[in-house]
Amino acid sequence: PSLQDPSQDAWGNRTTVTEFILLGLTENIRLQPILFVVFLVAYLITVGGNLSILAAIFVEPKLHTPMYYFLGNLSLLDIGCITVTVPPMLACLLAHQCRVPYAACISQLFFFHLLAGVDCHLLTAMPLTYSTRMSREVQGALVGICCTISFINALTHTVAISVLDFCGPNVINHFYCDLPPLFQLSCSSIHLNGKLLFVGATFMGVFPMILISVSYAHVTAAVLRIRSAEGRKKAFSTCGSHLTVVCIFYGTGFFSYMRLGSASVSDKDKGIGILNTILSPMLNPVIYSLRNPDVQGALKRVLIGKQPPE
């Protein structure tokens, strides 16, 4: 497709993109209402599930532990991540077209990478919370460090892509604005951006995976020293839940951002995007908390308005 709604560059005859057109998940008009309903339900389930976790943690004293402090923060991040991508996509499905102003596209990219980055580092810190001897100050400091690193990473990528020239096609074959599809539309060199993405992936992906592996080696050794079979089962269940989320989150992330050589965004990339932005936040409450008896008891008390036992 050709350039849509360009503006004249003040320094010459080149044209500058003022908006991007997102092709979304499908151009089939008949499928769009079905997809709208599916993703609206997924969004409501995700927001409702994560708000339920936050309510349970708030009302249940048993859940006032470091692990659930971090789970509460993860729930907030999951709500933020899916809100950055899904409501705009739903609006596009209703309108049967998706024109996104340049500034809105760059803003979406920044907030998505900020929230997903904090999520990434909190997942890395989670194994540390299996010990309940972590003070509130340390918990707050860990969350602060995660936010700072993620803010720097997101701001770096946003500034780096905002200085690129977009003077050709402005059609993005995706359902939200992200780095790889924007790189493909730039008419200037993306060499520096590729280097920054590699460095960012190392700090946001490789190092955290190494830390998670080392942490779980220690956790596994500690769990094996538990004499009670029931205690070992409960500990491994908690670890397994965390590792499931880590595998989904990091697997989709590596697939999305370590393939800059691909010629174009395919339907496979969109599927990975759905896993990363929608399915992972939706499954997190179920995988982590909703099957936990303490969480289930707290949710029942929230629903019926009963005070927790002293």
Tab-separated table of C-alpha atoms in Angstrom, residues 28-236:
chain	number	residue	atom	x	y	z
A	28	ASN	CA	-11.884	-9.909	6.615
A	29	ILE	CA	-14.931	-7.783	7.497
A	30	ARG	CA	-16.965	-10.841	8.501
A	31	LEU	CA	-14.369	-11.999	11.016
A	32	GLN	CA	-13.919	-8.621	12.675
A	33	PRO	CA	-17.138	-8.695	14.810
A	34	ILE	CA	-16.224	-12.185	16.039
A	35	LEU	CA	-12.709	-11.058	16.946
A	36	PHE	CA	-14.146	-7.992	18.675
A	37	VAL	CA	-16.292	-10.167	20.961
A	38	VAL	CA	-13.450	-12.657	21.627
A	39	PHE	CA	-10.915	-10.001	22.597
A	40	LEU	CA	-13.428	-7.915	24.546
A	41	VAL	CA	-14.205	-10.993	26.653
A	42	ALA	CA	-10.472	-11.736	27.024
A	43	TYR	CA	-9.869	-8.135	28.150
A	44	LEU	CA	-12.700	-8.208	30.700
A	45	ILE	CA	-11.543	-11.580	32.067
A	46	THR	CA	-7.968	-10.313	32.382
A	47	VAL	CA	-8.888	-7.065	34.133
A	48	GLY	CA	-11.465	-8.797	36.348
A	49	GLY	CA	-9.122	-11.650	37.272
A	50	ASN	CA	-6.232	-9.364	38.145
A	51	LEU	CA	-8.451	-6.981	40.118
A	52	SER	CA	-9.742	-10.018	42.029
A	53	ILE	CA	-6.166	-10.958	42.938
A	54	LEU	CA	-5.511	-7.416	44.166
A	55	ALA	CA	-8.708	-7.456	46.257
A	56	ALA	CA	-7.827	-10.850	47.752
A	57	ILE	CA	-4.320	-9.719	48.681
A	58	PHE	CA	-5.708	-6.543	50.243
A	59	VAL	CA	-8.296	-8.239	52.494
A	60	GLU	CA	-6.455	-11.434	53.477
A	61	PRO	CA	-3.734	-11.021	56.146
A	62	LYS	CA	-2.248	-14.409	55.199
A	63	LEU	CA	-1.401	-12.950	51.794
A	64	HIS	CA	0.554	-10.007	53.208
A	65	THR	CA	3.844	-11.680	52.274
A	66	PRO	CA	6.664	-10.671	49.903
A	67	MET	CA	5.530	-13.152	47.224
A	68	TYR	CA	2.000	-11.765	47.115
A	69	TYR	CA	3.301	-8.194	47.274
A	70	PHE	CA	5.085	-8.907	43.988
A	71	LEU	CA	2.068	-10.781	42.594
A	72	GLY	CA	-0.048	-7.718	43.324
A	73	ASN	CA	2.370	-5.573	41.378
A	74	LEU	CA	2.350	-8.105	38.514
A	75	SER	CA	-1.449	-7.923	38.457
A	76	LEU	CA	-1.319	-4.130	38.106
A	77	LEU	CA	1.230	-4.461	35.293
A	78	ASP	CA	-0.858	-7.074	33.496
A	79	ILE	CA	-3.857	-4.726	33.583
A	80	GLY	CA	-1.660	-1.928	32.232
A	81	CYS	CA	-0.073	-4.026	29.464
A	82	ILE	CA	-3.355	-5.327	28.081
A	83	THR	CA	-4.971	-1.874	28.370
A	84	VAL	CA	-2.219	-0.329	26.244
A	85	THR	CA	-2.903	-2.705	23.335
A	86	VAL	CA	-6.413	-4.212	23.428
A	87	PRO	CA	-8.834	-1.217	23.755
A	88	PRO	CA	-7.249	0.556	20.731
A	89	MET	CA	-7.469	-2.720	18.792
A	90	LEU	CA	-11.149	-3.092	19.745
A	91	ALA	CA	-11.837	0.463	18.538
A	92	CYS	CA	-10.172	-0.380	15.213
A	93	LEU	CA	-12.264	-3.550	14.831
A	94	LEU	CA	-15.438	-1.497	15.352
A	95	ALA	CA	-14.349	1.156	12.853
A	96	HIS	CA	-13.096	-1.435	10.290
A	97	GLN	CA	-9.965	0.667	9.887
A	98	CYS	CA	-7.126	1.816	12.106
A	99	ARG	CA	-5.382	5.137	11.558
A	100	VAL	CA	-2.983	5.929	14.398
A	101	PRO	CA	-1.335	9.369	14.680
A	102	TYR	CA	2.455	9.258	14.785
A	103	ALA	CA	2.625	10.555	18.379
A	104	ALA	CA	0.006	8.031	19.579
A	105	CYS	CA	1.944	5.181	17.956
A	106	ILE	CA	5.203	6.214	19.627
A	107	SER	CA	3.412	6.653	22.973
A	108	GLN	CA	1.892	3.178	22.757
A	109	LEU	CA	5.328	1.740	22.044
A	110	PHE	CA	6.835	3.527	25.071
A	111	PHE	CA	4.178	2.464	27.573
A	112	PHE	CA	4.086	-1.106	26.322
A	113	HIS	CA	7.857	-1.492	26.703
A	114	LEU	CA	7.821	0.277	30.071
A	115	LEU	CA	5.135	-1.995	31.558
A	116	ALA	CA	6.401	-5.190	29.918
A	117	GLY	CA	9.927	-4.352	31.097
A	118	VAL	CA	8.849	-3.958	34.718
A	119	ASP	CA	6.929	-7.235	34.372
A	120	CYS	CA	10.099	-8.893	33.090
A	121	HIS	CA	12.227	-7.797	36.041
A	122	LEU	CA	9.571	-8.572	38.639
A	123	LEU	CA	9.428	-12.123	37.258
A	124	THR	CA	13.187	-12.223	37.809
A	125	ALA	CA	12.804	-11.066	41.415
A	126	MET	CA	9.972	-13.496	42.208
A	127	PRO	CA	12.187	-16.441	43.311
A	128	LEU	CA	13.731	-14.183	45.957
A	129	THR	CA	10.305	-13.763	47.567
A	130	TYR	CA	9.938	-17.434	48.457
A	131	SER	CA	11.700	-16.379	51.639
A	132	THR	CA	9.284	-14.463	53.877
A	133	ARG	CA	12.146	-12.688	55.653
A	134	MET	CA	12.234	-9.824	53.145
A	135	SER	CA	11.498	-6.414	54.701
A	136	ARG	CA	9.023	-3.920	53.227
A	137	GLU	CA	11.927	-1.594	52.464
A	138	VAL	CA	13.712	-4.263	50.408
A	139	GLN	CA	10.482	-5.104	48.577
A	140	GLY	CA	9.927	-1.451	47.697
A	141	ALA	CA	13.556	-1.035	46.652
A	142	LEU	CA	13.357	-4.061	44.309
A	143	VAL	CA	10.205	-2.726	42.648
A	144	GLY	CA	11.835	0.714	42.339
A	145	ILE	CA	14.919	-0.763	40.675
A	146	CYS	CA	12.729	-2.756	38.265
A	147	CYS	CA	10.795	0.398	37.327
A	148	THR	CA	13.954	2.473	36.850
A	149	ILE	CA	15.679	-0.051	34.572
A	150	SER	CA	12.521	-0.505	32.521
A	151	PHE	CA	11.944	3.248	32.215
A	152	ILE	CA	15.494	3.780	30.918
A	153	ASN	CA	15.120	0.905	28.439
A	154	ALA	CA	11.726	2.073	27.149
A	155	LEU	CA	12.835	5.715	26.903
A	156	THR	CA	16.028	4.745	25.034
A	157	HIS	CA	14.115	2.776	22.383
A	158	THR	CA	11.437	5.463	22.090
A	159	VAL	CA	13.929	8.277	21.574
A	160	ALA	CA	15.977	6.166	19.150
A	161	ILE	CA	12.974	5.348	16.968
A	162	SER	CA	11.571	8.900	17.135
A	163	VAL	CA	14.671	10.254	15.358
A	164	LEU	CA	14.248	7.847	12.433
A	165	ASP	CA	12.786	9.140	9.173
A	166	PHE	CA	9.483	7.663	8.026
A	167	CYS	CA	8.989	8.941	4.501
A	168	GLY	CA	7.679	5.927	2.616
A	169	PRO	CA	4.870	3.397	3.246
A	170	ASN	CA	3.074	3.829	6.545
A	171	VAL	CA	1.107	0.565	6.710
A	172	ILE	CA	1.935	-1.693	9.691
A	173	ASN	CA	0.970	-5.337	9.355
A	174	HIS	CA	0.225	-5.721	13.065
A	175	PHE	CA	-2.427	-4.824	15.646
A	176	TYR	CA	-0.266	-2.480	17.749
A	177	CYS	CA	2.805	-0.292	17.296
A	178	ASP	CA	6.057	-2.064	18.112
A	179	LEU	CA	9.727	-1.838	17.231
A	180	PRO	CA	10.223	-4.527	14.517
A	181	PRO	CA	7.343	-3.418	12.232
A	182	LEU	CA	8.343	0.243	12.624
A	183	PHE	CA	11.953	-0.603	11.733
A	184	GLN	CA	10.713	-2.084	8.465
A	185	LEU	CA	9.021	1.207	7.509
A	186	SER	CA	11.953	3.514	8.254
A	187	CYS	CA	13.738	5.093	5.299
A	188	SER	CA	16.857	5.810	7.374
A	189	SER	CA	19.454	3.457	8.823
A	190	ILE	CA	18.281	1.287	11.731
A	191	HIS	CA	21.791	0.007	12.508
A	192	LEU	CA	21.948	1.869	15.847
A	193	ASN	CA	18.412	0.759	16.729
A	194	GLY	CA	19.360	-2.859	16.066
A	195	LYS	CA	22.373	-2.527	18.370
A	196	LEU	CA	20.253	-0.904	21.082
A	197	LEU	CA	17.658	-3.647	20.748
A	198	PHE	CA	20.360	-6.296	21.130
A	199	VAL	CA	21.761	-4.590	24.238
A	200	GLY	CA	18.249	-4.127	25.619
A	201	ALA	CA	17.392	-7.784	24.978
A	202	THR	CA	20.559	-8.786	26.827
A	203	PHE	CA	19.689	-6.727	29.921
A	204	MET	CA	15.941	-7.407	29.760
A	205	GLY	CA	16.106	-11.046	28.691
A	206	VAL	CA	19.420	-12.886	28.865
A	207	PHE	CA	20.634	-11.627	32.248
A	208	PRO	CA	17.227	-12.134	33.916
A	209	MET	CA	17.041	-15.690	32.545
A	210	ILE	CA	20.486	-16.444	33.978
A	211	LEU	CA	19.441	-15.007	37.358
A	212	ILE	CA	16.196	-16.993	37.308
A	213	SER	CA	18.116	-20.204	36.533
A	214	VAL	CA	20.588	-19.608	39.372
A	215	SER	CA	17.767	-18.693	41.773
A	216	TYR	CA	15.828	-21.841	40.966
A	217	ALA	CA	18.893	-23.994	41.413
A	218	HIS	CA	19.062	-22.703	45.007
A	219	VAL	CA	15.270	-22.956	45.462
A	220	THR	CA	15.238	-26.554	44.212
A	221	ALA	CA	18.046	-27.501	46.581
A	222	ALA	CA	16.132	-25.903	49.478
A	223	VAL	CA	12.859	-27.630	48.534
A	224	LEU	CA	14.546	-31.037	48.381
A	225	ARG	CA	15.613	-30.538	52.000
A	226	ILE	CA	11.960	-30.251	53.081
A	227	ARG	CA	11.055	-33.458	54.917
A	228	SER	CA	7.310	-33.275	54.339
A	229	ALA	CA	6.129	-34.677	50.985
A	230	GLU	CA	3.156	-32.295	51.106
A	231	GLY	CA	5.483	-29.358	51.721
A	232	ARG	CA	7.680	-30.328	48.772
A	233	LYS	CA	4.605	-30.706	46.538
A	234	LYS	CA	3.301	-27.245	47.488
A	235	ALA	CA	6.723	-25.634	46.941
A	236	PHE	CA	7.209	-27.268	43.528
